[in-house]
Amino acid sequence: MTAREQQKPVQAPPPGLRSAKWFAGKDVPGFVHRSAMRASGFSRMAFEGRPIVGICNSWSEVVNCNMHFRGLADSVRRGVLAAGGFPLEFPTISLGEQLMKPTTMLFRNLMAMDVEESIRAYPFDSVVLLGGCDKTVPAQLMGAASADVPAIVLTGGPAAPAVFAGKQLGVGTDLWEYIDDVRAGRMSMVDYERLEAAAGPSRGHCPEMGTASTMATLVEGLGMTLPGTAAIPAMDSRRMQAAEECGARAVGLALEGLRPSDVLTTEAFDNAITLMLAVGGSTNAIVHLLAIAGRVGVPLSLDRFHEISARTPLVVNVRPAGQHLVEQVFHAGGIPAVMRSIESLLHVDARTVTGKTVSENLPAGAAADTSIIAPLSSPFQPAQGLAVVRGNLAPLGAVIKCSAATPELLVHRGPAVVFENMKDLLARFDDPDLEVTPDSVLVLRSAGPRGAPGMPEWGQLPIPTKLLKTGVTDMVRISDARMSGTAYGTCVLHVSPESAAGGPLGLVRDGDVIALDAFAGKLDVLVSEAELEARRAAPAPPALNRPVRGYAALYVDRVLQAHQGCDFDFLAGRSQNPADEPDAVFDGWVGGW
Ligand code: FES
């Protein structure tokens, strides 16, 4: 036997390491597991006795926003090694917002399951979660929360800003305007193609406060990443440095045993919601936060969003609610400066993955540029940027982003123009004979979690072309869909229960008067209860697109409604089963030989 074959561990495993169950034994399982590692080319001195840090990488060539993650994973790896751990990178399914059909939201829970089971099944002592594009971050947080192995998030950072016709673009926000310009004949197809080429100048997630930047921001608010990392531009070398630091910190988490359930507390969710409102973040984050809270058993309802909205003003001047991109927010001090501004609204004693409290993590002093990050005493918009509305049209709630709406439309009555589903909408919104006026309320149904399925971002219904050409730029729109974080307009979203689950949105008919009062939190169709009952008794039209096989069939059977976060019913809540504990998965036996 050669000296190399006789390799001994260079150090005894620190007490309590989960990976020791795999690698420390002198029995057959220990032999098999070490042998598998050595078959990968890892010597015993490299991994044995060291914290094993999983790098959960959502890199994929079909997810352009996460295309730089291979390099970022290398940086994490350096940090892990420098701190005395051993990194093992593993892939999961990834979700590319633009290429994946019918909608990434359909697959968020699938990715969360992949992440959870991968973390639990392998010998990781802690995990670094590399996510960026919209659904990848919530899916990783949901999975990591359920696995409850120590974890830290590293987001991919905002892409470099696109420049078109001398103007700096927010990819999503400006695109919606240009699409309307094309439809109204104000932009040529030649310019439109030039725009297409210019829209994505670098890797990284969308550079305004869309869903991806919102989720990155909320990761800081939840205390699940290192302070100051969310807004570092994707291509800035400081992001790679932050990746090294996250890798090193993951080793510390493994040794300390600080788990997601220690960080994701009621106070952490309050902080995240407050931050979401302070930056004018995406309504999609509401669904994701509800789902993540559900995974750790934190009771969170839509009402909490309404309450926190009532006291939290907009203090960040970033698109779509403001003028700048996330890169400018970074240069003004980043999310720590935002949190310093709203410090009096936060639970500053909440614990974070740094091992310190929010208060201990906060920087000294005000933001570098108060025209981008304002003090709480002089915000850019008053509180109530978001409202939760209920009524006979949304008994379990719906949401409206008031900060992105036309103020005069937030209290409005108008006759409904109903679209049965997206197919119906696409067939008719260009029709010059469509009976619609600027006062009409556009209604889209069959766009929720079960109905679409997957609750796509259809909630910013297009303004009918004949109105658009007369200069109408906004109308009240109501649906059981979501809306892109970069979109705007007076759009009531996430109506729950959805029409496909028997919700009253399915009972509205053309011409019914709908009354919205966002300030009073009301949304009603002014039809008698007796009439609604009679309509309910009538046979429902057959559901479109109802999947009958595979994952999609499971999804429509078991998905919860929007006010519950659209998680699966069998994944919500903290498991009381000891078999789900991170250490319980190891049964001490071996397979595969
Ligand atoms: Fe991936 Fe916007 S499309 S972050």
XYZ file of C-alpha atoms and ligand atoms in Angstrom:
597
model
C 0.000 0.000 0.000
C 1.470 3.358 -0.973
C 1.599 6.367 1.280
C -0.940 8.012 -0.987
C -3.386 5.134 -0.586
C -2.972 5.297 3.198
C -4.055 8.925 3.398
C -5.269 9.922 6.816
C -7.580 12.827 7.645
C -5.491 15.899 8.409
C -7.775 16.938 11.203
C -10.485 15.465 13.374
C -13.968 16.537 12.291
C -15.351 19.433 14.311
C -18.086 18.095 16.582
C -21.581 17.960 15.138
C -20.723 18.103 11.465
C -23.482 16.488 9.438
C -21.017 15.284 6.813
C -19.167 13.221 9.408
C -22.057 10.744 9.248
C -21.026 10.051 5.678
C -17.270 10.274 5.907
C -15.997 9.674 9.443
C -17.033 6.055 9.945
C -14.567 3.189 9.866
C -17.395 0.918 8.707
C -18.484 -0.082 5.209
C -20.638 3.027 4.590
C -17.703 5.287 5.538
C -15.491 3.352 3.144
C -18.053 3.608 0.323
C -18.659 7.326 0.764
C -14.974 8.231 0.964
C -14.304 6.021 -1.988
C -16.946 7.849 -4.020
C -15.277 11.158 -3.190
C -11.866 9.818 -4.111
C -13.300 8.552 -7.383
C -14.091 12.198 -8.114
C -10.405 12.969 -7.577
C -10.685 14.405 -4.060
C -8.052 13.181 -1.608
C -8.985 12.454 2.009
C -6.991 15.414 3.256
C -9.083 17.675 1.018
C -12.497 16.821 2.379
C -12.344 14.689 5.490
C -12.888 16.458 8.758
C -13.742 19.700 6.996
C -17.147 21.382 6.702
C -18.610 20.375 3.349
C -20.204 23.397 1.683
C -22.649 22.768 -1.154
C -22.749 25.385 -3.878
C -26.283 25.190 -5.239
C -25.820 26.611 -8.721
C -28.730 27.688 -10.911
C -26.389 28.305 -13.852
C -27.905 27.296 -17.156
C -27.410 28.256 -20.748
C -31.158 28.780 -21.045
C -31.169 31.271 -18.163
C -29.346 34.271 -19.557
C -29.603 36.207 -16.283
C -27.591 33.507 -14.466
C -25.005 32.876 -17.185
C -22.115 34.244 -15.112
C -22.674 31.820 -12.250
C -19.902 29.412 -13.190
C -17.339 32.128 -12.509
C -19.212 33.205 -9.403
C -19.200 29.614 -8.135
C -15.405 29.578 -8.546
C -15.217 32.645 -6.329
C -17.409 30.970 -3.717
C -15.160 27.927 -3.919
C -12.070 30.041 -3.161
C -13.789 31.507 -0.121
C -14.779 28.089 1.195
C -11.263 26.720 0.800
C -9.673 29.783 2.359
C -11.873 29.325 5.428
C -10.978 25.656 5.789
C -14.048 24.057 4.239
C -14.474 21.872 1.204
C -16.812 23.038 -1.594
C -18.980 20.743 -3.697
C -20.941 22.418 -6.487
C -24.199 20.847 -7.596
C -26.762 21.822 -10.235
C -30.495 22.052 -9.926
C -33.217 22.823 -12.410
C -33.099 26.531 -13.271
C -35.875 28.873 -14.344
C -35.310 31.376 -17.159
C -37.975 34.019 -17.073
C -38.015 34.780 -20.761
C -37.468 31.433 -22.467
C -39.343 29.025 -20.215
C -42.963 28.311 -21.121
C -45.725 28.512 -20.227
C -44.413 30.416 -17.196
C -41.565 29.971 -14.708
C -44.052 30.288 -11.874
C -45.436 26.890 -12.832
C -42.014 25.427 -12.026
C -40.985 27.455 -8.958
C -42.241 24.710 -6.648
C -40.486 22.061 -8.715
C -37.169 23.866 -8.352
C -37.841 24.327 -4.633
C -38.342 20.575 -4.309
C -35.144 19.892 -6.255
C -33.176 22.268 -4.025
C -34.671 20.881 -0.809
C -34.114 17.250 -1.654
C -30.599 17.843 -3.000
C -29.569 19.625 0.185
C -31.103 17.011 2.429
C -29.877 13.993 0.511
C -26.196 14.919 0.207
C -23.541 15.361 2.901
C -23.638 19.157 3.089
C -22.905 20.977 6.326
C -24.004 24.263 4.792
C -25.025 25.596 1.399
C -24.408 28.694 -0.701
C -27.433 29.341 -2.902
C -26.583 30.997 -6.217
C -29.752 32.511 -7.661
C -30.642 35.521 -9.761
C -33.465 35.405 -12.269
C -36.905 35.991 -10.769
C -38.035 32.575 -9.556
C -34.631 31.063 -8.848
C -34.142 32.998 -5.607
C -37.539 32.231 -4.009
C -37.323 28.604 -5.119
C -33.919 28.254 -3.467
C -35.088 29.979 -0.299
C -38.173 27.742 -0.093
C -36.104 24.608 -0.579
C -33.377 25.676 1.836
C -35.959 26.689 4.442
C -37.538 23.247 4.317
C -34.217 21.383 4.337
C -33.075 23.637 7.207
C -29.372 22.993 6.717
C -27.329 26.201 7.323
C -27.551 28.303 4.166
C -26.547 31.661 2.747
C -27.755 33.264 -0.479
C -25.613 34.963 -3.103
C -27.628 36.688 -5.812
C -26.249 37.399 -9.275
C -26.519 41.185 -9.326
C -28.144 43.566 -11.765
C -27.030 43.553 -15.398
C -25.348 46.575 -16.932
C -27.878 49.116 -18.121
C -28.907 49.025 -21.764
C -28.613 52.216 -23.773
C -30.892 52.857 -26.734
C -31.208 56.050 -28.755
C -29.062 57.831 -26.188
C -31.323 56.829 -23.318
C -30.486 54.450 -20.478
C -33.125 51.734 -20.295
C -34.659 49.687 -17.567
C -35.159 46.522 -19.569
C -38.693 45.652 -18.555
C -40.153 49.026 -17.687
C -39.101 50.802 -20.877
C -39.933 47.822 -23.027
C -43.600 48.007 -22.067
C -43.641 51.639 -23.249
C -41.895 50.809 -26.517
C -44.318 47.945 -27.180
C -47.206 50.397 -26.849
C -45.306 52.804 -29.155
C -45.088 50.090 -31.810
C -48.771 49.229 -31.457
C -49.746 52.886 -31.704
C -47.501 53.383 -34.772
C -45.064 55.717 -32.958
C -42.026 53.449 -33.408
C -40.760 51.836 -36.624
C -39.998 48.137 -36.888
C -36.394 48.997 -37.789
C -35.937 50.817 -34.486
C -37.761 48.016 -32.723
C -35.193 45.513 -33.982
C -32.346 47.786 -32.913
C -33.920 47.887 -29.482
C -34.060 44.080 -29.422
C -30.304 43.892 -30.010
C -29.531 46.521 -27.376
C -31.890 45.414 -24.607
C -29.576 42.939 -22.870
C -26.001 44.261 -22.874
C -24.622 42.034 -20.115
C -25.223 39.073 -17.894
C -27.063 39.599 -14.648
C -30.672 40.071 -13.722
C -32.965 42.898 -14.827
C -31.376 46.180 -13.748
C -34.433 47.950 -12.358
C -36.403 47.076 -9.217
C -38.281 44.283 -10.984
C -38.898 40.943 -9.381
C -35.279 39.757 -9.444
C -33.866 42.896 -7.823
C -36.760 42.931 -5.379
C -36.043 39.355 -4.325
C -32.311 40.112 -4.041
C -33.180 43.096 -1.850
C -35.502 41.003 0.292
C -32.807 38.396 0.820
C -30.880 41.159 2.587
C -34.039 42.172 4.438
C -34.566 38.594 5.586
C -30.982 38.429 6.804
C -30.123 35.523 4.503
C -27.089 37.070 2.783
C -24.139 39.273 3.628
C -25.159 42.920 3.990
C -24.499 45.018 0.921
C -24.395 42.214 -1.612
C -27.822 42.548 -3.270
C -27.151 45.609 -5.411
C -23.539 45.014 -6.483
C -23.651 45.003 -10.305
C -23.276 41.576 -11.861
C -20.111 42.508 -13.725
C -18.447 44.442 -10.893
C -15.409 42.691 -9.408
C -16.820 43.413 -5.965
C -19.481 40.764 -6.665
C -16.764 38.146 -7.016
C -15.199 39.370 -3.792
C -18.598 39.100 -2.120
C -18.878 35.553 -3.463
C -15.609 34.647 -1.750
C -16.889 36.168 1.474
C -20.154 34.216 1.198
C -18.164 31.022 0.708
C -16.084 31.758 3.781
C -19.145 32.641 5.812
C -20.800 29.355 4.788
C -17.960 27.551 6.572
C -18.695 29.576 9.693
C -22.397 28.757 9.421
C -21.595 25.070 9.164
C -19.507 25.194 12.334
C -22.000 27.348 14.241
C -25.058 25.395 13.085
C -27.098 28.553 12.420
C -30.044 27.316 10.354
C -32.527 29.113 8.059
C -35.243 28.556 10.668
C -33.125 30.580 13.141
C -33.050 33.532 10.732
C -36.429 33.348 8.947
C -38.528 34.585 11.851
C -41.680 36.677 12.033
C -39.468 39.739 12.533
C -37.369 38.899 9.476
C -40.492 38.742 7.294
C -41.701 42.072 8.683
C -38.312 43.539 7.779
C -38.472 42.095 4.276
C -41.982 43.458 3.670
C -40.937 46.883 4.960
C -37.937 46.893 2.650
C -40.076 45.780 -0.289
C -42.338 48.789 0.220
C -39.459 51.191 0.807
C -37.947 50.305 -2.578
C -41.261 50.080 -4.484
C -40.669 46.394 -5.157
C -42.512 43.871 -7.255
C -45.902 42.477 -6.240
C -44.528 39.045 -7.137
C -42.526 39.194 -3.932
C -45.790 38.998 -1.985
C -46.507 35.520 -3.329
C -42.925 34.412 -2.742
C -42.691 35.752 0.818
C -45.973 34.037 1.702
C -44.576 30.773 0.366
C -41.204 31.086 2.147
C -42.910 31.999 5.429
C -45.153 28.978 5.002
C -42.101 26.732 4.740
C -40.819 27.765 8.181
C -44.229 27.912 9.798
C -44.265 31.688 10.240
C -47.896 32.839 10.103
C -48.019 35.528 7.412
C -51.128 36.831 5.691
C -51.944 39.499 3.126
C -53.207 41.688 5.961
C -49.650 42.072 7.255
C -48.606 43.538 3.889
C -51.460 46.043 4.083
C -50.551 47.022 7.662
C -46.876 47.520 6.890
C -47.719 49.378 3.680
C -49.782 51.858 5.689
C -46.670 52.966 7.603
C -43.895 52.566 5.024
C -43.151 55.257 2.442
C -41.078 54.934 -0.720
C -37.520 56.090 0.069
C -35.671 54.792 -2.985
C -35.776 56.557 -6.340
C -35.496 53.494 -8.562
C -37.487 52.270 -11.527
C -40.265 51.394 -12.030
C -41.498 53.647 -9.190
C -38.671 56.188 -9.696
C -35.946 57.226 -12.125
C -32.763 55.282 -11.450
C -31.500 51.743 -11.846
C -30.288 49.430 -9.096
C -26.682 50.179 -10.044
C -27.159 53.785 -8.947
C -28.741 52.546 -5.717
C -25.566 50.521 -5.129
C -23.364 53.579 -5.617
C -25.573 55.551 -3.231
C -24.930 53.032 -0.474
C -26.943 49.991 -1.537
C -29.508 48.155 0.531
C -27.684 48.763 3.852
C -28.156 52.505 3.289
C -31.856 51.907 2.567
C -32.145 49.885 5.761
C -30.374 52.636 7.674
C -32.940 55.117 6.307
C -35.905 53.003 7.457
C -34.191 51.695 10.591
C -36.978 52.920 12.877
C -39.455 50.716 10.964
C -37.346 47.568 11.238
C -36.913 44.907 13.882
C -33.238 45.676 14.347
C -32.692 42.823 16.795
C -33.476 40.202 14.149
C -30.657 37.718 13.672
C -28.919 37.323 10.311
C -26.559 34.852 8.657
C -23.633 37.042 9.671
C -24.294 35.821 13.199
C -25.050 39.419 14.112
C -28.279 41.389 14.338
C -29.641 43.780 11.710
C -28.592 46.649 13.940
C -25.021 45.380 14.227
C -24.839 44.979 10.442
C -26.062 48.503 9.610
C -23.528 51.034 8.334
C -22.931 54.305 10.088
C -24.264 57.479 8.511
C -26.733 58.393 5.801
C -26.793 57.402 2.131
C -24.150 58.888 -0.148
C -26.791 60.429 -2.405
C -30.131 61.367 -0.875
C -31.623 62.038 -4.308
C -31.503 58.249 -4.737
C -31.935 56.996 -1.157
C -33.922 59.500 0.856
C -34.140 59.827 4.608
C -37.395 58.543 6.093
C -38.335 62.125 6.969
C -38.530 63.190 3.293
C -39.576 60.179 1.211
C -40.246 60.163 -2.535
C -43.807 58.894 -2.083
C -46.011 58.589 0.982
C -46.944 55.313 2.591
C -49.525 52.918 1.139
C -47.670 52.059 -2.045
C -49.475 48.745 -1.908
C -53.056 47.934 -0.974
C -54.810 44.681 -0.266
C -58.415 44.769 -1.431
C -61.281 42.438 -0.569
C -64.967 42.259 -1.306
C -67.434 40.081 -3.116
C -65.063 39.933 -6.086
C -62.032 38.880 -4.031
C -63.223 37.343 -0.752
C -59.733 36.108 0.171
C -57.937 39.171 -1.093
C -56.226 40.744 -4.066
C -53.400 43.270 -4.321
C -52.802 46.511 -6.159
C -49.509 48.371 -6.433
C -50.759 51.907 -5.812
C -47.313 53.414 -6.450
C -47.448 52.120 -10.046
C -51.091 53.110 -10.647
C -52.828 56.255 -11.878
C -53.901 57.990 -8.642
C -57.295 59.049 -10.057
C -58.153 55.429 -10.870
C -57.519 54.068 -7.385
C -61.145 54.907 -6.572
C -63.183 54.007 -9.622
C -66.455 52.524 -10.841
C -66.962 51.221 -14.346
C -68.623 48.553 -16.453
C -66.787 45.272 -16.881
C -65.370 44.077 -20.184
C -64.693 40.408 -19.563
C -62.113 38.195 -21.224
C -62.588 34.493 -20.530
C -58.911 33.680 -20.779
C -55.703 34.867 -22.428
C -56.694 33.360 -25.753
C -59.911 35.373 -25.741
C -57.991 38.521 -24.768
C -55.466 38.105 -27.579
C -58.270 37.503 -30.071
C -60.223 40.647 -29.175
C -58.149 43.459 -27.705
C -57.210 44.732 -31.164
C -60.808 44.543 -32.391
C -62.036 48.010 -33.461
C -65.589 46.915 -32.601
C -64.750 45.936 -28.995
C -67.302 47.662 -26.763
C -64.991 49.460 -24.374
C -64.531 53.009 -23.096
C -61.791 54.567 -20.951
C -64.066 54.056 -17.922
C -64.451 50.341 -18.543
C -62.870 47.836 -16.175
C -60.984 45.107 -18.024
C -61.390 41.669 -16.435
C -59.267 38.627 -17.233
C -60.033 35.268 -15.698
C -58.563 31.759 -15.934
C -55.153 33.312 -15.328
C -54.510 32.097 -11.778
C -52.432 29.253 -10.333
C -54.791 26.520 -11.500
C -56.543 28.278 -14.345
C -53.660 29.325 -16.595
C -52.035 27.203 -15.085
C -49.081 28.683 -13.191
C -50.405 32.220 -12.609
C -48.441 33.940 -15.381
C -47.636 37.650 -15.539
C -50.711 38.556 -17.561
C -52.086 41.055 -15.058
C -51.043 44.164 -16.979
C -53.759 43.594 -19.589
C -53.015 45.584 -22.749
C -55.042 48.724 -23.298
C -57.416 47.951 -26.204
C -55.826 49.290 -29.370
C -58.677 51.596 -30.283
C -58.308 53.377 -26.911
C -54.536 53.375 -27.060
C -54.687 55.281 -30.326
C -56.781 57.982 -28.675
C -54.131 58.476 -26.001
C -55.532 56.296 -23.186
C -52.556 55.012 -21.202
C -54.172 53.392 -18.163
C -57.411 51.708 -17.139
C -58.528 49.626 -14.181
C -57.637 46.024 -14.888
C -58.506 43.028 -12.706
C -57.283 39.469 -12.911
C -56.236 36.406 -10.972
C -52.822 36.670 -12.659
C -49.548 38.217 -11.490
C -47.807 41.201 -13.077
C -44.182 41.685 -14.038
C -42.231 43.593 -11.430
C -41.263 46.062 -14.127
C -44.845 46.776 -15.173
C -47.157 49.582 -14.104
C -50.785 50.583 -14.353
C -53.934 50.353 -12.239
C -53.911 46.574 -12.109
C -55.672 44.571 -9.411
C -53.779 41.289 -9.195
C -53.757 37.889 -7.464
C -57.564 37.812 -7.040
C -58.253 34.967 -4.633
C -59.826 32.546 -4.923
C -59.129 32.462 -8.648
C -61.908 31.853 -11.139
C -60.714 28.304 -11.853
C -61.092 27.517 -8.144
C -64.685 28.747 -8.111
C -63.867 32.356 -7.248
C -66.427 35.054 -8.033
C -64.224 36.520 -10.763
C -65.731 33.714 -12.845
C -69.239 35.123 -12.319
C -68.699 38.631 -13.705
C -70.443 39.470 -16.973
C -69.922 42.258 -19.492
C -71.562 45.439 -18.261
C -71.576 44.568 -14.530
C -70.418 47.606 -12.606
C -67.223 47.024 -10.654
C -66.256 49.286 -7.759
C -62.634 49.649 -6.658
C -61.546 51.671 -3.628
C -57.902 50.900 -2.997
C -57.736 53.250 -0.005
C -60.671 51.543 1.678
C -59.384 48.112 0.653
C -62.555 47.287 -1.299
C -63.248 45.482 -4.537
C -66.839 44.575 -5.406
C -69.033 43.784 -8.331
C -72.298 45.639 -7.824
C -74.557 42.672 -8.454
C -76.962 41.219 -5.897
C -75.942 38.125 -3.985
C -79.047 36.346 -5.344
C -77.956 37.055 -8.914
C -74.415 35.849 -8.178
C -75.870 32.657 -6.674
C -77.962 32.082 -9.792
C -74.884 32.529 -11.975
C -72.924 30.185 -9.736
C -75.530 27.473 -10.301
C -75.164 27.689 -14.082
C -72.763 25.191 -15.677
C -69.211 26.501 -15.807
C -67.449 26.638 -19.161
C -64.934 23.816 -19.646
C -61.481 24.626 -18.278
C -58.824 25.384 -20.861
C -55.367 23.865 -20.677
C -56.016 21.615 -17.701
C -52.998 19.314 -17.633
C -53.699 15.621 -17.236
C -50.224 14.165 -16.761
C -46.876 14.711 -15.125
C -45.738 17.585 -12.973
C -48.306 20.037 -14.359
C -51.169 17.726 -13.350
C -49.715 17.485 -9.839
C -49.402 21.273 -9.809
C -53.046 22.040 -10.582
C -54.217 19.409 -8.112
C -52.139 20.554 -5.163
C -51.239 24.236 -5.622
C -52.513 26.662 -2.998
C -54.136 29.959 -3.896
C -52.270 33.245 -4.295
C -53.082 34.540 -0.800
C -51.258 31.455 0.516
C -48.211 31.858 -1.733
C -49.014 29.248 -4.406
C -46.943 26.598 -2.676
C -48.035 22.982 -2.750
C -50.349 22.047 0.105
C -48.064 19.131 1.028
C -44.984 21.377 1.328
C -46.426 24.257 3.314
C -45.749 24.360 7.034
C -42.811 23.148 9.037
C -42.643 19.383 9.093
C -43.239 17.787 12.480
C -41.911 14.503 11.184
C -38.510 13.674 12.751
C -37.666 11.859 9.515
C -37.502 15.251 7.765
C -34.749 16.540 10.055
C -31.537 17.177 8.084
C -29.636 14.490 9.966
C -32.374 11.879 9.835
C -31.953 11.194 6.131
C -28.729 9.320 6.777
C -29.715 5.735 7.463
C -26.164 4.504 7.760
C -26.414 2.044 4.949
C -25.054 2.120 1.413
C -26.449 1.550 -1.999
C -25.201 1.491 -5.560
C -22.756 -1.366 -5.286
Fe -34.210 37.198 -15.525
Fe -35.490 39.668 -15.385
S -35.609 38.125 -16.907
S -34.153 38.719 -14.030
